[in-house]
CSV table of C-alpha atoms in Angstrom, one decimal:
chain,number,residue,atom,x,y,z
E,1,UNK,CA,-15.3,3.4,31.8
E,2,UNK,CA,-16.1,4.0,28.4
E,3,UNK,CA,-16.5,1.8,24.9
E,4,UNK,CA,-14.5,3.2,22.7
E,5,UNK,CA,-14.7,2.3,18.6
E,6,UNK,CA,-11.4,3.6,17.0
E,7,UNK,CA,-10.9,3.3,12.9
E,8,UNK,CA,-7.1,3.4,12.2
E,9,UNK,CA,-4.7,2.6,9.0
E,10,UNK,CA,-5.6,3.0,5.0
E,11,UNK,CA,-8.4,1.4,3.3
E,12,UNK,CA,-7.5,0.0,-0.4
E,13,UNK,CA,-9.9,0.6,-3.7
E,14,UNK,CA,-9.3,-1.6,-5.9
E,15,UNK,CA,-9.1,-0.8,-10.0
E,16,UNK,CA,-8.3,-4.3,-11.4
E,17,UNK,CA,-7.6,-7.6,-9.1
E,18,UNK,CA,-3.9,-6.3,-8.6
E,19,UNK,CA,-3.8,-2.6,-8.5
E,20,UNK,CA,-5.5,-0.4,-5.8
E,21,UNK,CA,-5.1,3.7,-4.5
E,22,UNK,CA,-4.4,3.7,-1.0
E,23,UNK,CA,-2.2,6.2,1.1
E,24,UNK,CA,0.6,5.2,3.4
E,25,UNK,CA,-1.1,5.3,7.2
E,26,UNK,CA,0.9,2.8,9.2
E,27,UNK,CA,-1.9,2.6,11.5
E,28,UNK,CA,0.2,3.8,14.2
E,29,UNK,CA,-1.3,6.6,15.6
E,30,UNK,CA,-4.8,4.2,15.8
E,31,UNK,CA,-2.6,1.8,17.7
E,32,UNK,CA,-1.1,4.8,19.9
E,33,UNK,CA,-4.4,5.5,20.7
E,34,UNK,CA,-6.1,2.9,21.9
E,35,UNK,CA,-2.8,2.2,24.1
E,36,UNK,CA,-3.6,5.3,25.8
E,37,UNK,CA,-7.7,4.4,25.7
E,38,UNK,CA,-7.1,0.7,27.2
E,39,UNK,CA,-4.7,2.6,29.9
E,40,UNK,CA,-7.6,5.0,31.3
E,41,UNK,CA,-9.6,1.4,31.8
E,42,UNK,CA,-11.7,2.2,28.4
E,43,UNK,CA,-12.9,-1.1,26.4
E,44,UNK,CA,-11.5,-0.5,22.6
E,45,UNK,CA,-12.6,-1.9,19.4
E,46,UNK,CA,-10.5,-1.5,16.5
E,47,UNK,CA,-11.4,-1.3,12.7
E,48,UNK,CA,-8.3,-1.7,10.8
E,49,UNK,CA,-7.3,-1.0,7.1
E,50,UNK,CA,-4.0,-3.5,5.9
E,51,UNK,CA,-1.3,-2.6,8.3
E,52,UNK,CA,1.3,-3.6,9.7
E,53,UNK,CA,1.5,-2.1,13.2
E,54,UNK,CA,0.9,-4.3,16.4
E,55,UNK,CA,-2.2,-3.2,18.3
E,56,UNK,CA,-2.6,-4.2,21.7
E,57,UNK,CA,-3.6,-6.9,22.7
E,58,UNK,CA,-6.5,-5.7,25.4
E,59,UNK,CA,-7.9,-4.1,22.2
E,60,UNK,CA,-10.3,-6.1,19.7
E,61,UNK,CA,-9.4,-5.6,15.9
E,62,UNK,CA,-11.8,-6.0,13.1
E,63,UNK,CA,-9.6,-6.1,10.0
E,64,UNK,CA,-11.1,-4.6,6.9
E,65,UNK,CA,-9.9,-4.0,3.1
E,66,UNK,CA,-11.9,-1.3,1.2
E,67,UNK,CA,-13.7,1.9,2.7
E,68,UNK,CA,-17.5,0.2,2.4
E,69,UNK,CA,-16.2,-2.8,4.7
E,70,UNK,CA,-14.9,-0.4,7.3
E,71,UNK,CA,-17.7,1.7,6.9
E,72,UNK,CA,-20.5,-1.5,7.4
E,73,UNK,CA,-18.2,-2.7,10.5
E,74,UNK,CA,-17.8,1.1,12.0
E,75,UNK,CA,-21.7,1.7,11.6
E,76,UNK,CA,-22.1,-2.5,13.6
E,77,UNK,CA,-20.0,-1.4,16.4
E,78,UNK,CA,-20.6,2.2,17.0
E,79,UNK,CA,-24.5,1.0,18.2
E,80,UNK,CA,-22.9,-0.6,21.2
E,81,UNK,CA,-19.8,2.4,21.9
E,82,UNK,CA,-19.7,5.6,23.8
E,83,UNK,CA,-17.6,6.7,21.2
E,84,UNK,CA,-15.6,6.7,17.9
E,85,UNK,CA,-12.4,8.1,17.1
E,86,UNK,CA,-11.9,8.2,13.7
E,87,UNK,CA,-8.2,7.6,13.0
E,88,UNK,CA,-8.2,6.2,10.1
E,89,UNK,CA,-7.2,7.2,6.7
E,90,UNK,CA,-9.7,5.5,4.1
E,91,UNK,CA,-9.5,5.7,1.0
E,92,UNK,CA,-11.8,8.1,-0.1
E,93,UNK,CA,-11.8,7.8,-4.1
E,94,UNK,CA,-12.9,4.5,-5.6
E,95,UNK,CA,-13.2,3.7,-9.2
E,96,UNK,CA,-16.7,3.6,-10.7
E,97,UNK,CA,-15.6,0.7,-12.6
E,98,UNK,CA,-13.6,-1.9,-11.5
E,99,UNK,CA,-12.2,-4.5,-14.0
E,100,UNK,CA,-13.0,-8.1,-13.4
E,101,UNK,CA,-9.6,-9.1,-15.4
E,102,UNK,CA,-6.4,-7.4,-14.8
E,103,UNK,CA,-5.7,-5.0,-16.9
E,104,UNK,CA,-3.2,-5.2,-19.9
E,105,UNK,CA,-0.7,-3.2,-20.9
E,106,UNK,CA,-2.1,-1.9,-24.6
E,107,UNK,CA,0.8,1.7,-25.1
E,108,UNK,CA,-2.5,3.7,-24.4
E,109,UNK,CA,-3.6,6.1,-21.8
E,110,UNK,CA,-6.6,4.8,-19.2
E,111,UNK,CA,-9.0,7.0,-18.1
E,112,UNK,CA,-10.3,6.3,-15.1
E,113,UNK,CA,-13.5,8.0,-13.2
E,114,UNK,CA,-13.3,8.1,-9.5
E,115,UNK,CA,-16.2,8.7,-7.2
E,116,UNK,CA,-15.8,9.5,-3.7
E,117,UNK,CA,-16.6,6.6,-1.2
E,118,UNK,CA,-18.8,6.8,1.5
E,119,UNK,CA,-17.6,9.3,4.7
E,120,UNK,CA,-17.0,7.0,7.7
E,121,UNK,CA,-16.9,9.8,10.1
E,122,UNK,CA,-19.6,11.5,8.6
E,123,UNK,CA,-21.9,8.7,8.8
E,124,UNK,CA,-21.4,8.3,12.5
E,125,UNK,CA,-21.3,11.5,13.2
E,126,UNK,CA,-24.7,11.5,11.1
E,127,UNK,CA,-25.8,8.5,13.3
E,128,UNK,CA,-24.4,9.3,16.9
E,129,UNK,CA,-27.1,9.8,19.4
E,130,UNK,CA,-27.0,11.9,22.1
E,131,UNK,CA,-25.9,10.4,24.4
E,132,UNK,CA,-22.8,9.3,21.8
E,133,UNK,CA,-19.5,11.7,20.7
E,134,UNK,CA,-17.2,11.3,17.9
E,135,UNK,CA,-13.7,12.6,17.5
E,136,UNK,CA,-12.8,13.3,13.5
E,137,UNK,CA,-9.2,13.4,11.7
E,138,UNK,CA,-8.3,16.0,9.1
E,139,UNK,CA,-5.0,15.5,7.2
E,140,UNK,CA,-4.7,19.0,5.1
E,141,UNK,CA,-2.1,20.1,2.8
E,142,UNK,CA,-2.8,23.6,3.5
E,143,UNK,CA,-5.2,25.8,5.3
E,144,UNK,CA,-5.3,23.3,8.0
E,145,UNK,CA,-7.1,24.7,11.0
E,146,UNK,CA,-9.9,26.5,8.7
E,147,UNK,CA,-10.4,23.0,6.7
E,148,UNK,CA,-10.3,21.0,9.9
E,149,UNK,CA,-13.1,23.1,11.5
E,150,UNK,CA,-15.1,22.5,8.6
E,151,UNK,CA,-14.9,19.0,8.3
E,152,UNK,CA,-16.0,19.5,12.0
E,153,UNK,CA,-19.0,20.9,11.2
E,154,UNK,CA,-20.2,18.7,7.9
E,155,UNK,CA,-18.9,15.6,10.0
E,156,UNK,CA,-21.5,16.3,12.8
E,157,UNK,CA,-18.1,15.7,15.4
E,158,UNK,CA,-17.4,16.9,19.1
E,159,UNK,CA,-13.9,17.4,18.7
E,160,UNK,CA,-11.3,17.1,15.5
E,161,UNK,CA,-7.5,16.5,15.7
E,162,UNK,CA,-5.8,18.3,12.9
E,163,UNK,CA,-2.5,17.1,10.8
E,164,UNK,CA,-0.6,17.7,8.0
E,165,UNK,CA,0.4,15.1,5.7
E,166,UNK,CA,4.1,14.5,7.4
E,167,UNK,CA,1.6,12.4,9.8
E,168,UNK,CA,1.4,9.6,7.2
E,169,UNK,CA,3.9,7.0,8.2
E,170,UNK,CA,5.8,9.1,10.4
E,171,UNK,CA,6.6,7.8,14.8
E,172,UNK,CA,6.3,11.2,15.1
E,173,UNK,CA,3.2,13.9,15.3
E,174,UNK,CA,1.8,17.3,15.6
E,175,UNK,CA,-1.6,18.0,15.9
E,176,UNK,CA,-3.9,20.5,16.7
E,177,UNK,CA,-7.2,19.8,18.9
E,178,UNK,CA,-10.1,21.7,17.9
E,179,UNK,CA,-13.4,22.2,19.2
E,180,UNK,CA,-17.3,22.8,17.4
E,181,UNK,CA,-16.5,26.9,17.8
E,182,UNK,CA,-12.7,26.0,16.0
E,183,UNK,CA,-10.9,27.2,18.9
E,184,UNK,CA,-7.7,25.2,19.7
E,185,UNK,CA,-8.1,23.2,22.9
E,186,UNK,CA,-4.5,21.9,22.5
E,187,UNK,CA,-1.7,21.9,20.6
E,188,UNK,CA,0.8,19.1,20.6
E,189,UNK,CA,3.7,17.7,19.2
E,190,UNK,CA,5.8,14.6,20.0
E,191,UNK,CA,5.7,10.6,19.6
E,192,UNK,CA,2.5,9.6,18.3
E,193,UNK,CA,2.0,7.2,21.5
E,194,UNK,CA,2.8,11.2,23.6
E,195,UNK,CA,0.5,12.6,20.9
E,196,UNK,CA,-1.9,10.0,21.8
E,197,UNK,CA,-1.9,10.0,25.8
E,198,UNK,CA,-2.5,13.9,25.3
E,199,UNK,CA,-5.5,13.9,23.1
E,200,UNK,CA,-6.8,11.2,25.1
E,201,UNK,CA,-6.8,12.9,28.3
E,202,UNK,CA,-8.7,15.7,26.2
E,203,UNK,CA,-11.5,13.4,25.2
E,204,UNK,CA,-12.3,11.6,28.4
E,205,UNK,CA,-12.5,15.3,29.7
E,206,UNK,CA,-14.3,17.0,27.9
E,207,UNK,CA,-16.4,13.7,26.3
E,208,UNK,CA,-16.4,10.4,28.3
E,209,UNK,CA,-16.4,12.2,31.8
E,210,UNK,CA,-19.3,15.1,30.9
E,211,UNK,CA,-21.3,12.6,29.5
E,212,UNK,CA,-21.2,10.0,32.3
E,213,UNK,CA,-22.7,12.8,34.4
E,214,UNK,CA,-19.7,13.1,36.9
H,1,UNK,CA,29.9,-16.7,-8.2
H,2,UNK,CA,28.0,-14.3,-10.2
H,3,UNK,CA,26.3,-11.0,-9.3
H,4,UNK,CA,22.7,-11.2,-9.3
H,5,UNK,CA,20.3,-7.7,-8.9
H,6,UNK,CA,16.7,-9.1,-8.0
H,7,UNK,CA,14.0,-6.0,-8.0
H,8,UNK,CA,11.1,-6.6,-5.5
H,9,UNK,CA,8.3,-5.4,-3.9
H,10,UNK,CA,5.8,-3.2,-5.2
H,11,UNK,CA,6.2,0.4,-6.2
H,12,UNK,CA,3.8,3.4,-5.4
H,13,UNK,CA,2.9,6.3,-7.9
H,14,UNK,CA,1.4,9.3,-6.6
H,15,UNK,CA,-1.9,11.4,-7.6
H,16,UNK,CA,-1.5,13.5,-5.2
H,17,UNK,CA,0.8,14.2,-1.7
H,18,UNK,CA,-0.8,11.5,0.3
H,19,UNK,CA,-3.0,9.1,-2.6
H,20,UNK,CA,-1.1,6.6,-4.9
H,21,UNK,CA,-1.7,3.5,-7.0
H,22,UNK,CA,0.3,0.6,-5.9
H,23,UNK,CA,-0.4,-3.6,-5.3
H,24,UNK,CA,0.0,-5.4,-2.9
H,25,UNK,CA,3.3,-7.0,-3.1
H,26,UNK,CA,4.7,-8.1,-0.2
H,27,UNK,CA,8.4,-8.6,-1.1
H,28,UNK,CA,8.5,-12.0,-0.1
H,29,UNK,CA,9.3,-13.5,-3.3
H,30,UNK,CA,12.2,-11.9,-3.5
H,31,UNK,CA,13.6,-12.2,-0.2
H,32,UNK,CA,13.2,-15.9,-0.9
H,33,UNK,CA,15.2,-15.5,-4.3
H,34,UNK,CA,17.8,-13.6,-2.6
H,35,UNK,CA,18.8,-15.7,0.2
H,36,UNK,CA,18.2,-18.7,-2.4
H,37,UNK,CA,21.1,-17.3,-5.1
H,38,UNK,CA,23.4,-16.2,-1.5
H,39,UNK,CA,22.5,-20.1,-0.7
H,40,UNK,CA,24.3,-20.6,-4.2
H,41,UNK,CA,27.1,-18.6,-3.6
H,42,UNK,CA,26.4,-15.8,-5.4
H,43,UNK,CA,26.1,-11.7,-4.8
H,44,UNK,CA,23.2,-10.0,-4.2
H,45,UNK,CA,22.1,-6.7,-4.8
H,46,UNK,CA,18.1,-5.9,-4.2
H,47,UNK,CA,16.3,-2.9,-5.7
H,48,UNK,CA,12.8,-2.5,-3.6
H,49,UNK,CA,9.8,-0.8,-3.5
H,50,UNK,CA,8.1,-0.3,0.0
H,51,UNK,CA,8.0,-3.6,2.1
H,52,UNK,CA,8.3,-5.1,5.5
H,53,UNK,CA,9.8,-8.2,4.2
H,54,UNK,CA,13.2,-8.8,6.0
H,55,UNK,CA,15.6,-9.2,3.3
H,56,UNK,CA,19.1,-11.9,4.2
H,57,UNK,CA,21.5,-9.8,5.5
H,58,UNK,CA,24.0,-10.7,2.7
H,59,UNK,CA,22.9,-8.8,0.5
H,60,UNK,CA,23.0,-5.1,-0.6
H,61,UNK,CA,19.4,-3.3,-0.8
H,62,UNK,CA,18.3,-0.4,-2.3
H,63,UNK,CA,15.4,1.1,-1.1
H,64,UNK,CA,13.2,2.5,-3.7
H,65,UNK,CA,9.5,4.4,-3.9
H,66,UNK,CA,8.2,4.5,-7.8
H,67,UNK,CA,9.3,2.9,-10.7
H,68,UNK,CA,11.3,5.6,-12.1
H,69,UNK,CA,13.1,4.9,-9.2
H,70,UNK,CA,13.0,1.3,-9.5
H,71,UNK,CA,14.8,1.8,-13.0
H,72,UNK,CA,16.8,4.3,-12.4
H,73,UNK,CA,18.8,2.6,-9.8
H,74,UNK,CA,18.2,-0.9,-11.6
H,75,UNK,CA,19.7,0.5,-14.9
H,76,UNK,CA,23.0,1.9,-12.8
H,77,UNK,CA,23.2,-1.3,-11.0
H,78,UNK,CA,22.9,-3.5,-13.9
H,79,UNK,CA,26.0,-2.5,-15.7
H,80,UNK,CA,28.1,-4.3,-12.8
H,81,UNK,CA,25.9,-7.4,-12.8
H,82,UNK,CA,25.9,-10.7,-14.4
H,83,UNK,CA,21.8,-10.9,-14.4
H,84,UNK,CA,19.2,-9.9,-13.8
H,85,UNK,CA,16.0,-11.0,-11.7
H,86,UNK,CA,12.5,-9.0,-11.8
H,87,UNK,CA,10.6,-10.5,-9.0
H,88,UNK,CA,9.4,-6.9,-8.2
H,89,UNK,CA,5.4,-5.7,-9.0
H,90,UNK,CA,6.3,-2.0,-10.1
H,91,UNK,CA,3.3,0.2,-10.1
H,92,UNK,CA,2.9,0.2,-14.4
H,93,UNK,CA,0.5,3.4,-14.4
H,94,UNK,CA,1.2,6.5,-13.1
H,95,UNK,CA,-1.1,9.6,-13.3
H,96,UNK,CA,-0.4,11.7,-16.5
H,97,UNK,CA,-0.9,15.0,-13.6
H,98,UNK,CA,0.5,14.8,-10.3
H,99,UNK,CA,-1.7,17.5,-7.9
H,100,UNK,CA,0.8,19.3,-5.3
H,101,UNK,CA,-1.9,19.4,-3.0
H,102,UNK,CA,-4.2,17.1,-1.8
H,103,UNK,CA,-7.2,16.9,-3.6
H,104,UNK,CA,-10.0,17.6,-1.8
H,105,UNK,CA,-13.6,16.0,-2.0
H,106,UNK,CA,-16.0,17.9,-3.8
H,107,UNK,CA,-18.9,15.7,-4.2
H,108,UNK,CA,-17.9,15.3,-8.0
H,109,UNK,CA,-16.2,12.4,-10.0
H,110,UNK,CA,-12.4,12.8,-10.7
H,111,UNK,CA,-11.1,11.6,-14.4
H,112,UNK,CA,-7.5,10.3,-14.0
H,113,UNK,CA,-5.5,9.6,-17.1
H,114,UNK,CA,-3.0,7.2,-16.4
H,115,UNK,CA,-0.1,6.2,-18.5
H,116,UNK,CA,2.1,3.8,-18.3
H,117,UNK,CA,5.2,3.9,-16.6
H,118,UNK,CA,8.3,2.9,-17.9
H,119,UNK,CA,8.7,-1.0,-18.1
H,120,UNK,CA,11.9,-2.1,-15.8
H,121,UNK,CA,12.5,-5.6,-16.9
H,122,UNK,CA,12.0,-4.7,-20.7
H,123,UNK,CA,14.7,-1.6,-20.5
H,124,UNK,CA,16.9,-4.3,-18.7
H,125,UNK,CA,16.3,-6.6,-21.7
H,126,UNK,CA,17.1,-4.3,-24.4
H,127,UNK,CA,20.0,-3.3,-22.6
H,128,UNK,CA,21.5,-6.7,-21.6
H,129,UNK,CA,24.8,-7.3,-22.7
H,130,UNK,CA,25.6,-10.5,-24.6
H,131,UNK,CA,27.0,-11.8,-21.6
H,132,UNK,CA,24.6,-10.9,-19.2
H,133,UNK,CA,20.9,-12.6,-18.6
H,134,UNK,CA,17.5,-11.4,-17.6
H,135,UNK,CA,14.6,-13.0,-15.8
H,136,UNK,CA,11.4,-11.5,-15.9
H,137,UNK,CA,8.0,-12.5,-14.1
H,138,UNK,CA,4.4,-12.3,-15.7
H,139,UNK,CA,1.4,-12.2,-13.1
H,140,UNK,CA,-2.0,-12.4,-15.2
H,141,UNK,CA,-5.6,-13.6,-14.5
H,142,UNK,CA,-5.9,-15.6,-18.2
H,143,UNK,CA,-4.2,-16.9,-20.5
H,144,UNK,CA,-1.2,-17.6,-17.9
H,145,UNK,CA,1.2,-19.1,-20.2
H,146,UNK,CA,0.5,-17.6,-24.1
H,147,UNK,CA,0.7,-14.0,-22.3
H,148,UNK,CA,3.7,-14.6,-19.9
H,149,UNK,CA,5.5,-16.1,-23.4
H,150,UNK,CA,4.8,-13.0,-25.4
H,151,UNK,CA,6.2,-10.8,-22.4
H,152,UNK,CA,9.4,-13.1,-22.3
H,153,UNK,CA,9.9,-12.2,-26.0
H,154,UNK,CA,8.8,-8.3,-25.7
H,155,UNK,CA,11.1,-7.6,-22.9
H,156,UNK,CA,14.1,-9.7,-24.1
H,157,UNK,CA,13.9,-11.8,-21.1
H,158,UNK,CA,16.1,-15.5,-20.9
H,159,UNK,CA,13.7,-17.1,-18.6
H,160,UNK,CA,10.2,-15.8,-17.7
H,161,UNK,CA,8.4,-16.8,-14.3
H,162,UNK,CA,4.7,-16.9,-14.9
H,163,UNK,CA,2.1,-16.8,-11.6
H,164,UNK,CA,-1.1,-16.2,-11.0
H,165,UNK,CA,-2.9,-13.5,-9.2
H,166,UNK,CA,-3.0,-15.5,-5.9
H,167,UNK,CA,0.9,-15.1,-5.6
H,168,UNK,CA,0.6,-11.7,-4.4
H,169,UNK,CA,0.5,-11.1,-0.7
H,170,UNK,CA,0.6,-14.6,0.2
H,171,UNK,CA,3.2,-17.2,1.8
H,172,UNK,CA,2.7,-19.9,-1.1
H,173,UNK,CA,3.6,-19.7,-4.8
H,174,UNK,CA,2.5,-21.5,-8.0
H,175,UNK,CA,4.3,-21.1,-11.0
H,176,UNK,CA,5.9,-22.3,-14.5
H,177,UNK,CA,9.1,-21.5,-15.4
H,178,UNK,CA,9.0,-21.1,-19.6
H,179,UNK,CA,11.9,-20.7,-22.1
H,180,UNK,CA,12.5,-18.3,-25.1
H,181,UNK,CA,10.6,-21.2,-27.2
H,182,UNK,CA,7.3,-20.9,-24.7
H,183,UNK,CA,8.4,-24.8,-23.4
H,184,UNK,CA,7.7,-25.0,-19.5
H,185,UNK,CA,10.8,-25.9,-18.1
H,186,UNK,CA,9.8,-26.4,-15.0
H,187,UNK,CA,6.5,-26.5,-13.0
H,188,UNK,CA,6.5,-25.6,-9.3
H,189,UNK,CA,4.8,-25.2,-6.1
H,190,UNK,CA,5.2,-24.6,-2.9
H,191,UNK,CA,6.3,-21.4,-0.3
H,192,UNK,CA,7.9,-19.3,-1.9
H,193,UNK,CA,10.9,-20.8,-0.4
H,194,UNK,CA,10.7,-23.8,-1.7
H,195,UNK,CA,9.4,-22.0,-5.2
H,196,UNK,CA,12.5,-19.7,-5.1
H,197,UNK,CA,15.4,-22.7,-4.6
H,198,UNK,CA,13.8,-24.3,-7.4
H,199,UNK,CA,13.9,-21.7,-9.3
H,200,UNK,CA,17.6,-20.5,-8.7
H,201,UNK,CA,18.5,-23.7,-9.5
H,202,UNK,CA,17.4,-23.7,-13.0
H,203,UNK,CA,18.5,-20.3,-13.7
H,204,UNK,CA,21.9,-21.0,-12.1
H,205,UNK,CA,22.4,-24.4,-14.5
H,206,UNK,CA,21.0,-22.3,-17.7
H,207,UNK,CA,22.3,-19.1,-17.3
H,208,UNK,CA,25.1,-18.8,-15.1
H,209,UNK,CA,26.8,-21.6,-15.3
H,210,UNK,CA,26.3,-21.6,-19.2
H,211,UNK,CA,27.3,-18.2,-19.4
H,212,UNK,CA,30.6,-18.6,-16.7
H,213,UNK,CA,31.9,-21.0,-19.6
H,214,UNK,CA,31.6,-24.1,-17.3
């Protein structure tokens, strides 16, 4: 039995008090997931962007906002996990300056500057020791195999799933699983909970099993 | 009876295929103003942005995404209305360029120019018949009441709702209900259920029952 940390839904920056970027990631797939986790007897922790969805209720759920609050929760629970699965979809632009007051309506353009937030993955992919795997999204508009292998790489991951953006908000997937050499481990389509089960059974494979020393 | 269209929720405006700039508007405040004027008797049509709020089931809703949307189908649903109800939180910058792809990180800053969208409640103003009404809301974090009164009077409105920034997202509400003159007509608190029937019961005495010739 492994402890598994899974990130899952969006992450908010905010601009003003009212208006933030986001994306629309139901959180569903992070849900999905750690369905499938709990039902191979794994212990889950969830950190969760604003969602909706209903995780369940074996799992623990750490709700978050912005991308520096699920990154300071991700980087206090992954000491303790075998693993992290990073299904979330933070939100990886923030302004530099956010406005105490909201801001008024003046007939004039805004320009705003926004700097990339920290990489959640990254960082525990960075962190992970030895002994530790962690299993990376990439949601690509094109190219997506050759993008998702290098996010592999920079990201320091064992595995990757790859999607496209008909992911976000969807009950449905198809994902490709790719390893550190970018080969294709699996490909699969279906229900995100089918989607899900299948990757899972990937990852305790090739990850939780091989590093339990079975 | 009279037919009332309520907009609600927020609206979303994309920067790329999966980013946008959007609030946190859960649609509840409209809900509650919808099944407050059905409570009155009267038809309701609902023009919303992307919520989970259940809306009553007696009344017609029109599921929008950004605020051209939002006006588009408010302006062609207007015409066969009596009034008009903006409890919605429409996204009021959009990107001056949308990408067609995701934008990918590069380690740089990204300058957005935003402009503002087009202002629903305000079109609805200038466009009001003699016969017809509108009410608007005004959310600020200052100056509550001397801002909400020069929105009433910029976008034509009959009746304007002024609330704070805590009304978004939340169960409760706390707001003042001004005239055309800036007088608070009424000052309320409460769920938003108890907010709304308040509410619906001044504009039904002012405007509707005013306007029906009573």
């Amino acid at each position: 039995m492994a402890r598994i940390l899974i990130t899952s839904g969006p992450t908010r920056q905010y601009i003003d008090p009212v208006r933030y970027l986001t994306n629309a990631s139901s959180g569903r797939m992070g849900a999905a997931l750690a369905s499938a986790a709990i039902g191979l007897g794994h212990d889950v922790v969830i950190i969760s962007g604003p969602v909706q969805v209903e995780y369940p209720q074996a799992a623990r759920v750490i709700p978050v906002r912005t991308t520096d609050e699920m990154l300071d929760a991700a980087q206090n629970e992954f000491a303790r996990c075998d693993g992290a699965i990073g299904a979330a979809a933070p939100c990886d632009y923030m302004p530099r300056v956010v406005s105490e007051q909201k801001l008024s309506k003046t007939g004039h353009p805004i320009q705003l500057e926004l700097v990339e937030t920290p990489d959640v993955v990254a960082t525990l992919g960075q962190q992970k020791r030895d002994d530790q795997w962690v299993v990376g999204f990439a949601l690509e508009t094109e190219d997506h195999r050759f993008r998702a292998t290098v996010k592999l790489q920079k990201k320091h991951c064992d595995l990757i799933v790859s999607n496209g953006p008909q992911a976000i908000d969807s009950q449905e997937n198809e994902v490709e699983l790719l390893d550190v050499h970018g080969d294709v481990i699996a490909d699969i389509r279906g229900s995100k909970e089918v989607v899900a089960d299948e990757l899972l059974r990937h990852i305790d494979q090739r990850l939780v099993v091989a590093r339990s020393g079975a």
